[in-house]
mmCIF file of C-alpha atoms in Angstrom:
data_model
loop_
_atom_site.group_PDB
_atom_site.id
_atom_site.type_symbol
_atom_site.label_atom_id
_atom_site.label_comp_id
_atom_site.label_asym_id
_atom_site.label_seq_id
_atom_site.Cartn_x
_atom_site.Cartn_y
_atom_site.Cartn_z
ATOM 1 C CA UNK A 1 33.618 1.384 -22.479
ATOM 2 C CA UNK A 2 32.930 3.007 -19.208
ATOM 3 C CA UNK A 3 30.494 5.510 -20.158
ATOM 4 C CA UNK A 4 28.359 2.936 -22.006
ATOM 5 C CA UNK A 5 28.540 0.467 -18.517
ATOM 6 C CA UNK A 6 27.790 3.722 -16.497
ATOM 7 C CA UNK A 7 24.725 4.608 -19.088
ATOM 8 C CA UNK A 8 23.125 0.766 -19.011
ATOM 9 C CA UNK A 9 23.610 0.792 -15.234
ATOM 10 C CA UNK A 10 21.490 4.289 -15.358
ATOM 11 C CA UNK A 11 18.850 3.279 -17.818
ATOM 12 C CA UNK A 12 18.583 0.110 -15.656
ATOM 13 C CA UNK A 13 18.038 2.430 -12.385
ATOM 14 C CA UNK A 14 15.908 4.385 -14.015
ATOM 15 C CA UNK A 15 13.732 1.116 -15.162
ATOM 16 C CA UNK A 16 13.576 0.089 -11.582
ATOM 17 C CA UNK A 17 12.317 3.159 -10.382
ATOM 18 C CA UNK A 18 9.786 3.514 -12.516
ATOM 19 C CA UNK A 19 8.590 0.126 -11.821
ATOM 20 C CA UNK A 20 8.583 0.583 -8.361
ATOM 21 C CA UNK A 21 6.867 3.829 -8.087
ATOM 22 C CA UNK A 22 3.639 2.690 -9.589
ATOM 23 C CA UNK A 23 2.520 0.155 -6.790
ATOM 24 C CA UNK A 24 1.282 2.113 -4.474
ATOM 25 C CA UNK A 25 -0.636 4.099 -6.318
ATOM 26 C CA UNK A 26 -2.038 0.690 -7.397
ATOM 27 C CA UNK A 27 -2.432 -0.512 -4.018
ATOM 28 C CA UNK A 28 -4.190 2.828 -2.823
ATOM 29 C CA UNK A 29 -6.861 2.597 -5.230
ATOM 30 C CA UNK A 30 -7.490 -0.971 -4.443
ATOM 31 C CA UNK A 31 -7.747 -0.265 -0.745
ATOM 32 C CA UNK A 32 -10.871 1.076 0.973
ATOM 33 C CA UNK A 33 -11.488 3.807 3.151
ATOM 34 C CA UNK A 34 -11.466 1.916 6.150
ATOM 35 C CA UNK A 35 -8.597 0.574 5.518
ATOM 36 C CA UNK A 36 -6.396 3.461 4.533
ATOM 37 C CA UNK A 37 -7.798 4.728 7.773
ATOM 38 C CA UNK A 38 -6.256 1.634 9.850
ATOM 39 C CA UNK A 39 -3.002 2.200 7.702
ATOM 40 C CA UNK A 40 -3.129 5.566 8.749
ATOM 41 C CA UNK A 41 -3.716 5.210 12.232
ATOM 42 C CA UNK A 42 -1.105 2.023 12.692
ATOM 43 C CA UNK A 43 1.461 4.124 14.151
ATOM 44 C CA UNK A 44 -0.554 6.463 16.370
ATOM 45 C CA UNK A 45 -0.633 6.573 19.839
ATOM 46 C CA UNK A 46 -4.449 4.954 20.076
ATOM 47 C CA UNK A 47 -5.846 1.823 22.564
ATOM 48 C CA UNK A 48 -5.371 -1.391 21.478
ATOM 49 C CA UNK A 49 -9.051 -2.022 21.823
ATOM 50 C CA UNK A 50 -9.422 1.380 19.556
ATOM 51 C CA UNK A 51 -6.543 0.085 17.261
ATOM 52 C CA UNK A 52 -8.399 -3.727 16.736
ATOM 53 C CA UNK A 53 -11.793 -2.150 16.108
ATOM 54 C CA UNK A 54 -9.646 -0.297 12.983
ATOM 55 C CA UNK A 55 -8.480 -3.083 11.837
ATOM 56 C CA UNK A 56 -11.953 -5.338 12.119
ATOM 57 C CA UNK A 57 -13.449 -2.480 10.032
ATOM 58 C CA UNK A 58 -10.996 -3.008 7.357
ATOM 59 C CA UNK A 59 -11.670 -6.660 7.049
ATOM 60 C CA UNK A 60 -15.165 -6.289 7.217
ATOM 61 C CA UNK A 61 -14.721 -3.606 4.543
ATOM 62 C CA UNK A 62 -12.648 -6.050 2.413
ATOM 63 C CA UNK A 63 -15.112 -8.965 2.582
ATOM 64 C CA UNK A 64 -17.744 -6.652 0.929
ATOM 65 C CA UNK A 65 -15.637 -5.479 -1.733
ATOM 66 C CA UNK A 66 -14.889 -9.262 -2.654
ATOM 67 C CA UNK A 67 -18.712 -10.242 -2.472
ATOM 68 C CA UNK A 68 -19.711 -6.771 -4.403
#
């Protein structure tokens, strides 16, 4: 009995995994360039001035894809 609770509990981690590994692969190809450059660049030592211009370029970016 507690080899077949300890195998469902397995499959069942293994399910979850493998759910969760294939959103950001998703999410990657959904983003654009400029903003899996602002992602990139979120945690860098940059200007705030430097840091917003980043993250106007990825909205801008994202409005075209929607309109495209």
């Amino acid at each position: 009995m507690k080899s077949m609770t300890a195998m469902i509990a397995a499959i069942s981690m293994m399910a979850l995994t493998a759910c969760q590994s294939k959103q950001p692969t998703e999410q990657s190809q959904q983003e654009t360039n400029e903003c899996k450059n602002y992602r990139a660049m979120m945690t860098a030592p940059m200007a705030p001035d430097a840091m917003q211009q980043l993250q106007l370029k990825c909205e801008q970016s994202m409005e075209h894809e929607v309109k495209d």
